[in-house]
DNA sequence: TTATTAACTTACTTTTGGTAAGTCAAAGAT
DNA sequence: ATCTTTGACTTACCAAAAGTAAGTTAATAA
């Protein structure tokens, strides 16, 4: 009995599951794209660019991206505080892969929208 | 005043936002990968391969993938029922882009895990 | 003295996802 | 004839994740 049927089970040890758990959240990928687009951004600047994200979720998203070593956080000892976010090298290395997905998205956006509308049930 | 700061706002009309909203759910991408891996699968077979997904979420995930035209559903008029799922052409065209992400995941899995452990705060 | 500012937290509510049981219709077992 | 099994789901209820709004901090400006 082969267990090819278990290839994706067990998210602890499966890199695929692990990374999908990581980026299958609502905001991480978008934040990375925004940082790639503008290189250096402060908290409130990111918040303006993605205006539907809540401050709370932006805070936790940035924190987990930082924990994963994808984003660098630089804090200046001033008041009011100033904090700058940038992609790390590792974060930057992810971008081309995300952009390849984005290209597909742009190419298929219309067709998908139409399928969705036609599906209606 | 330029509004480059609004490039990613408004998820209705932004293909990037739209597609990330679509795949920023917990299961869609995994289901696509599993279907790519085995080509034709029945409901319960997918459920076994991704054993942590609930039947409920597998059902809604498959339904939305079908609505988007990424997955094809074939129902045989038998009892007990038999339903087969496959990738559509459109779904198949997405796979290479997802796999490029997966490769990155495999390559960076260890380093990320270590960063996470070191972060601890 | 009070307002302002940036980068967050905190308390509370809503949405999304998980769990377990139920449905449907026929074939096979008792 | 009634009971059980089977596969692909629903449904009702509960827990976890995300959204909302208000609060915190410390210095400078009004």
Tab-separated table of C-alpha atoms (C1' of nucleotides) in Angstrom:
chain	number	residue	atom	x	y	z
A	1	UNK	CA	0.000	0.000	0.000
A	2	UNK	CA	1.570	3.200	-1.204
A	3	UNK	CA	0.904	6.392	0.613
A	4	UNK	CA	1.105	8.861	-2.223
A	5	UNK	CA	-2.250	9.857	-0.844
A	6	UNK	CA	-0.501	11.378	2.139
A	7	UNK	CA	1.860	13.621	0.231
A	8	UNK	CA	0.239	16.818	1.441
A	9	UNK	CA	-0.863	15.730	4.858
A	10	UNK	CA	0.942	16.793	8.005
A	11	UNK	CA	1.549	20.513	7.673
A	12	UNK	CA	4.428	20.473	10.160
A	13	UNK	CA	6.875	18.725	7.883
A	14	UNK	CA	5.451	19.516	4.484
A	15	UNK	CA	7.070	22.669	3.101
A	16	UNK	CA	4.157	23.154	0.728
A	17	UNK	CA	1.618	23.081	3.509
A	18	UNK	CA	3.853	25.193	5.652
A	19	UNK	CA	4.295	27.946	3.122
A	20	UNK	CA	0.658	27.895	2.128
A	21	UNK	CA	-0.335	28.226	5.740
A	22	UNK	CA	2.021	31.166	5.856
A	23	UNK	CA	0.837	32.988	2.746
A	24	UNK	CA	-2.700	31.726	2.791
A	25	UNK	CA	-3.536	34.598	5.067
A	26	UNK	CA	-5.277	37.696	3.959
A	27	UNK	CA	-2.508	40.278	3.869
A	28	UNK	CA	1.082	38.960	3.816
A	29	UNK	CA	1.470	38.767	0.070
A	30	UNK	CA	0.003	42.193	-0.516
A	31	UNK	CA	2.301	43.781	2.031
A	32	UNK	CA	5.304	42.197	0.333
A	33	UNK	CA	4.198	43.522	-3.055
A	34	UNK	CA	3.692	47.012	-1.678
A	35	UNK	CA	7.142	46.971	-0.101
A	36	UNK	CA	8.669	45.772	-3.345
A	37	UNK	CA	6.914	48.574	-5.159
A	38	UNK	CA	8.089	51.398	-2.922
A	39	UNK	CA	11.176	49.918	-1.215
A	40	UNK	CA	11.038	51.849	2.080
A	41	UNK	CA	7.776	52.568	3.880
A	42	UNK	CA	6.558	53.627	7.267
A	43	UNK	CA	3.653	51.980	9.037
A	44	UNK	CA	1.119	54.627	8.120
A	45	UNK	CA	2.300	54.756	4.531
A	46	UNK	CA	1.640	51.063	4.085
A	47	UNK	CA	-1.674	51.571	5.782
A	48	UNK	CA	-2.611	54.236	3.244
A	49	UNK	CA	-1.561	52.121	0.277
A	50	UNK	CA	-3.638	49.182	1.449
A	51	UNK	CA	-6.450	51.195	2.836
A	52	UNK	CA	-8.709	48.294	3.684
A	53	UNK	CA	-6.299	46.655	6.089
A	54	UNK	CA	-6.858	47.427	9.763
A	55	UNK	CA	-4.013	48.761	11.873
A	56	UNK	CA	-4.239	45.676	13.971
A	57	UNK	CA	-3.827	43.300	11.041
A	58	UNK	CA	-1.068	45.405	9.528
A	59	UNK	CA	0.772	45.198	12.838
A	60	UNK	CA	0.465	41.423	13.138
A	61	UNK	CA	1.247	40.890	9.454
A	62	UNK	CA	4.414	42.976	9.623
A	63	UNK	CA	5.428	41.222	12.795
A	64	UNK	CA	5.127	37.769	11.279
A	65	UNK	CA	6.888	38.847	8.089
A	66	UNK	CA	9.674	40.188	10.257
A	67	UNK	CA	9.759	36.969	12.276
A	68	UNK	CA	10.147	34.991	9.067
A	69	UNK	CA	13.002	37.228	7.997
A	70	UNK	CA	11.182	38.557	4.958
A	71	UNK	CA	10.892	42.141	6.114
A	72	UNK	CA	13.372	44.384	7.934
A	73	UNK	CA	12.187	46.818	10.568
A	74	UNK	CA	14.261	49.890	11.474
A	75	UNK	CA	13.192	51.996	14.382
A	76	UNK	CA	14.493	55.538	14.937
A	77	UNK	CA	14.578	56.786	18.528
A	78	UNK	CA	12.466	59.865	17.956
A	79	UNK	CA	9.176	61.136	19.215
A	80	UNK	CA	6.732	60.703	17.651
A	81	UNK	CA	8.269	57.376	16.654
A	82	UNK	CA	9.513	56.629	13.188
A	83	UNK	CA	9.755	53.075	11.921
A	84	UNK	CA	10.749	52.028	8.434
A	85	UNK	CA	10.020	48.727	6.738
A	86	UNK	CA	11.894	47.197	3.815
A	87	UNK	CA	12.129	43.834	2.145
A	88	UNK	CA	15.026	41.697	3.269
A	89	UNK	CA	17.055	39.825	0.693
A	90	UNK	CA	15.007	36.767	1.418
A	91	UNK	CA	11.804	38.736	1.001
A	92	UNK	CA	13.054	40.200	-2.260
A	93	UNK	CA	13.853	36.718	-3.540
A	94	UNK	CA	10.212	35.790	-3.108
A	95	UNK	CA	8.899	38.667	-5.192
A	96	UNK	CA	9.495	37.255	-8.692
A	97	UNK	CA	7.490	34.175	-7.753
A	98	UNK	CA	4.637	36.276	-6.472
A	99	UNK	CA	4.758	38.458	-9.554
A	100	UNK	CA	4.474	35.442	-11.769
A	101	UNK	CA	1.196	34.723	-9.995
A	102	UNK	CA	0.162	38.328	-10.414
A	103	UNK	CA	0.753	38.165	-14.147
A	104	UNK	CA	-1.491	35.165	-14.365
A	105	UNK	CA	-4.037	37.099	-12.329
A	106	UNK	CA	-3.988	40.005	-14.737
A	107	UNK	CA	-4.288	37.735	-17.733
A	108	UNK	CA	-7.189	35.747	-16.318
A	109	UNK	CA	-9.034	38.350	-14.313
A	110	UNK	CA	-11.781	39.000	-16.850
A	111	UNK	CA	-12.445	35.385	-17.680
A	112	UNK	CA	-12.708	34.459	-14.021
A	113	UNK	CA	-15.033	37.338	-13.303
A	114	UNK	CA	-17.263	36.152	-16.131
A	115	UNK	CA	-17.224	32.543	-14.969
A	116	UNK	CA	-18.201	33.682	-11.520
A	117	UNK	CA	-21.093	35.718	-12.815
A	118	UNK	CA	-22.294	32.860	-15.030
A	119	UNK	CA	-22.104	30.338	-12.199
A	120	UNK	CA	-24.676	31.964	-9.942
A	121	UNK	CA	-26.353	29.272	-7.977
B	1	UNK	CA	-0.661	64.993	-6.626
B	2	UNK	CA	0.005	61.527	-7.921
B	3	UNK	CA	-1.894	58.623	-6.513
B	4	UNK	CA	0.687	55.903	-6.862
B	5	UNK	CA	-0.142	55.377	-3.229
B	6	UNK	CA	-3.484	53.985	-4.297
B	7	UNK	CA	-2.151	51.377	-6.695
B	8	UNK	CA	-3.365	48.464	-4.603
B	9	UNK	CA	-6.464	49.978	-3.092
B	10	UNK	CA	-9.954	49.071	-4.232
B	11	UNK	CA	-10.060	45.313	-4.457
B	12	UNK	CA	-13.012	45.326	-6.857
B	13	UNK	CA	-11.043	46.605	-9.816
B	14	UNK	CA	-7.525	45.627	-8.885
B	15	UNK	CA	-6.673	42.215	-10.356
B	16	UNK	CA	-3.901	41.769	-7.828
B	17	UNK	CA	-6.176	42.368	-4.898
B	18	UNK	CA	-8.863	40.309	-6.491
B	19	UNK	CA	-6.718	37.275	-7.060
B	20	UNK	CA	-5.048	37.528	-3.675
B	21	UNK	CA	-8.439	37.716	-2.031
B	22	UNK	CA	-9.261	34.600	-3.990
B	23	UNK	CA	-6.215	32.594	-2.999
B	24	UNK	CA	-5.711	34.158	0.373
B	25	UNK	CA	-8.066	31.591	1.784
B	26	UNK	CA	-7.000	28.554	3.647
B	27	UNK	CA	-7.498	25.753	1.145
B	28	UNK	CA	-7.901	26.743	-2.522
B	29	UNK	CA	-4.258	26.524	-3.495
B	30	UNK	CA	-3.736	23.181	-1.812
B	31	UNK	CA	-6.755	21.682	-3.528
B	32	UNK	CA	-5.426	22.838	-6.891
B	33	UNK	CA	-2.034	21.254	-6.185
B	34	UNK	CA	-3.617	17.989	-5.142
B	35	UNK	CA	-5.707	17.895	-8.300
B	36	UNK	CA	-2.663	18.622	-10.403
B	37	UNK	CA	-0.860	15.801	-8.674
B	38	UNK	CA	-3.493	13.137	-9.228
B	39	UNK	CA	-5.529	14.528	-12.145
B	40	UNK	CA	-8.911	12.972	-11.335
B	41	UNK	CA	-10.215	12.711	-7.803
B	42	UNK	CA	-13.458	12.101	-5.996
B	43	UNK	CA	-14.616	14.166	-3.051
B	44	UNK	CA	-13.563	11.670	-0.434
B	45	UNK	CA	-10.221	11.064	-2.097
B	46	UNK	CA	-9.330	14.733	-1.864
B	47	UNK	CA	-10.538	14.663	1.689
B	48	UNK	CA	-8.152	11.834	2.484
B	49	UNK	CA	-5.195	13.533	0.819
B	50	UNK	CA	-5.739	16.744	2.757
B	51	UNK	CA	-6.847	15.114	5.928
B	52	UNK	CA	-7.042	18.278	7.986
B	53	UNK	CA	-9.658	19.933	5.818
B	54	UNK	CA	-13.242	19.597	6.984
B	55	UNK	CA	-15.900	18.255	4.624
B	56	UNK	CA	-17.645	21.568	4.876
B	57	UNK	CA	-14.617	23.568	3.785
B	58	UNK	CA	-13.746	21.093	1.053
B	59	UNK	CA	-17.253	21.517	-0.293
B	60	UNK	CA	-17.178	25.317	-0.305
B	61	UNK	CA	-13.630	25.402	-1.675
B	62	UNK	CA	-14.473	23.084	-4.564
B	63	UNK	CA	-17.610	25.076	-5.270
B	64	UNK	CA	-15.767	28.370	-5.536
B	65	UNK	CA	-12.996	26.837	-7.633
B	66	UNK	CA	-15.687	25.489	-9.923
B	67	UNK	CA	-17.390	28.891	-10.020
B	68	UNK	CA	-14.117	30.484	-11.064
B	69	UNK	CA	-13.716	27.928	-13.808
B	70	UNK	CA	-10.556	26.438	-12.337
B	71	UNK	CA	-11.977	23.021	-11.555
B	72	UNK	CA	-14.348	20.776	-13.485
B	73	UNK	CA	-16.983	18.745	-11.713
B	74	UNK	CA	-18.473	15.614	-13.294
B	75	UNK	CA	-21.362	13.897	-11.634
B	76	UNK	CA	-22.419	10.345	-12.470
B	77	UNK	CA	-26.062	9.438	-11.927
B	78	UNK	CA	-25.427	6.501	-9.645
B	79	UNK	CA	-26.290	5.647	-6.128
B	80	UNK	CA	-24.345	6.106	-3.977
B	81	UNK	CA	-23.323	9.185	-5.948
B	82	UNK	CA	-20.020	9.490	-7.727
B	83	UNK	CA	-18.488	12.881	-8.481
B	84	UNK	CA	-15.128	13.477	-10.084
B	85	UNK	CA	-13.047	16.611	-9.945
B	86	UNK	CA	-10.330	17.678	-12.377
B	87	UNK	CA	-8.433	20.834	-13.170
B	88	UNK	CA	-9.813	22.834	-16.063
B	89	UNK	CA	-7.404	24.243	-18.637
B	90	UNK	CA	-7.512	27.524	-16.806
B	91	UNK	CA	-6.781	25.790	-13.518
B	92	UNK	CA	-3.912	23.883	-15.109
B	93	UNK	CA	-2.448	27.135	-16.451
B	94	UNK	CA	-2.215	28.413	-12.881
B	95	UNK	CA	-0.226	25.451	-11.626
B	96	UNK	CA	3.245	26.426	-12.902
B	97	UNK	CA	2.948	29.756	-11.114
B	98	UNK	CA	1.958	28.081	-7.893
B	99	UNK	CA	4.747	25.563	-8.280
B	100	UNK	CA	7.271	28.339	-8.678
B	101	UNK	CA	6.148	29.545	-5.272
B	102	UNK	CA	6.391	26.029	-3.925
B	103	UNK	CA	9.976	25.724	-5.129
B	104	UNK	CA	10.864	28.880	-3.311
B	105	UNK	CA	9.139	27.433	-0.268
B	106	UNK	CA	11.201	24.273	-0.402
B	107	UNK	CA	14.411	26.219	-0.820
B	108	UNK	CA	13.696	28.605	2.046
B	109	UNK	CA	11.805	26.397	4.445
B	110	UNK	CA	14.704	25.757	6.799
B	111	UNK	CA	15.935	29.314	6.951
B	112	UNK	CA	12.466	30.628	7.671
B	113	UNK	CA	11.890	28.063	10.370
B	114	UNK	CA	15.141	29.145	11.996
B	115	UNK	CA	14.302	32.830	11.769
B	116	UNK	CA	10.967	32.158	13.365
B	117	UNK	CA	12.543	30.245	16.230
B	118	UNK	CA	15.142	32.982	16.773
B	119	UNK	CA	12.532	35.741	16.730
B	120	UNK	CA	10.593	34.603	19.785
B	121	UNK	CA	9.142	37.634	21.449
C	1	DT	C1'	-2.772	73.058	29.518
C	2	DT	C1'	-4.300	70.932	25.630
C	3	DA	C1'	-3.718	69.160	20.961
C	4	DT	C1'	-0.944	66.614	17.764
C	5	DT	C1'	1.681	62.843	15.934
C	6	DA	C1'	3.275	57.784	14.749
C	7	DA	C1'	3.146	53.337	15.772
C	8	DC	C1'	1.183	50.565	17.713
C	9	DT	C1'	-2.278	47.822	21.723
C	10	DT	C1'	-6.545	46.446	23.852
C	11	DA	C1'	-11.380	45.267	24.344
C	12	DC	C1'	-15.103	44.000	21.894
C	13	DT	C1'	-17.846	42.444	17.667
C	14	DT	C1'	-18.279	40.123	13.263
C	15	DT	C1'	-16.820	36.861	9.898
C	16	DT	C1'	-14.663	32.657	8.664
C	17	DG	C1'	-13.614	28.026	9.539
C	18	DG	C1'	-14.200	23.573	12.350
C	19	DT	C1'	-17.128	19.601	14.411
C	20	DA	C1'	-20.459	16.414	14.429
C	21	DA	C1'	-24.644	14.837	13.065
C	22	DG	C1'	-28.038	14.468	9.416
C	23	DT	C1'	-29.888	13.768	4.443
C	24	DC	C1'	-30.769	11.125	0.126
C	25	DA	C1'	-31.677	6.946	-2.564
C	26	DA	C1'	-30.685	2.405	-3.817
C	27	DA	C1'	-28.433	-2.131	-3.182
C	28	DG	C1'	-27.253	-5.837	-0.064
C	29	DA	C1'	-27.692	-8.219	4.376
C	30	DT	C1'	-30.713	-10.111	7.966
D	1	DA	C1'	-39.804	-6.187	4.967
D	2	DT	C1'	-36.664	-3.665	7.692
D	3	DC	C1'	-31.800	-2.353	8.637
D	4	DT	C1'	-27.305	-1.055	7.180
D	5	DT	C1'	-24.024	0.810	4.149
D	6	DT	C1'	-22.267	4.096	0.816
D	7	DG	C1'	-20.661	8.954	-1.141
D	8	DA	C1'	-21.232	13.541	-1.526
D	9	DC	C1'	-22.582	16.514	0.463
D	10	DT	C1'	-25.764	19.986	4.155
D	11	DT	C1'	-27.018	21.961	8.547
D	12	DA	C1'	-26.689	23.613	13.215
D	13	DC	C1'	-23.839	24.869	16.415
D	14	DC	C1'	-19.113	26.368	18.292
D	15	DA	C1'	-14.232	28.209	18.051
D	16	DA	C1'	-10.676	30.927	15.869
D	17	DA	C1'	-9.316	34.735	12.962
D	18	DA	C1'	-10.010	39.294	11.433
D	19	DG	C1'	-12.392	43.957	11.756
D	20	DT	C1'	-13.634	48.287	14.606
D	21	DA	C1'	-12.887	51.792	17.565
D	22	DA	C1'	-10.819	53.616	21.348
D	23	DG	C1'	-6.695	53.972	24.158
D	24	DT	C1'	-1.396	54.372	25.080
D	25	DT	C1'	3.131	56.834	24.911
D	26	DA	C1'	6.214	60.809	25.065
D	27	DA	C1'	7.765	65.033	23.192
D	28	DT	C1'	6.970	69.259	20.827
D	29	DA	C1'	3.776	73.143	19.225
D	30	DA	C1'	-0.058	76.189	20.196
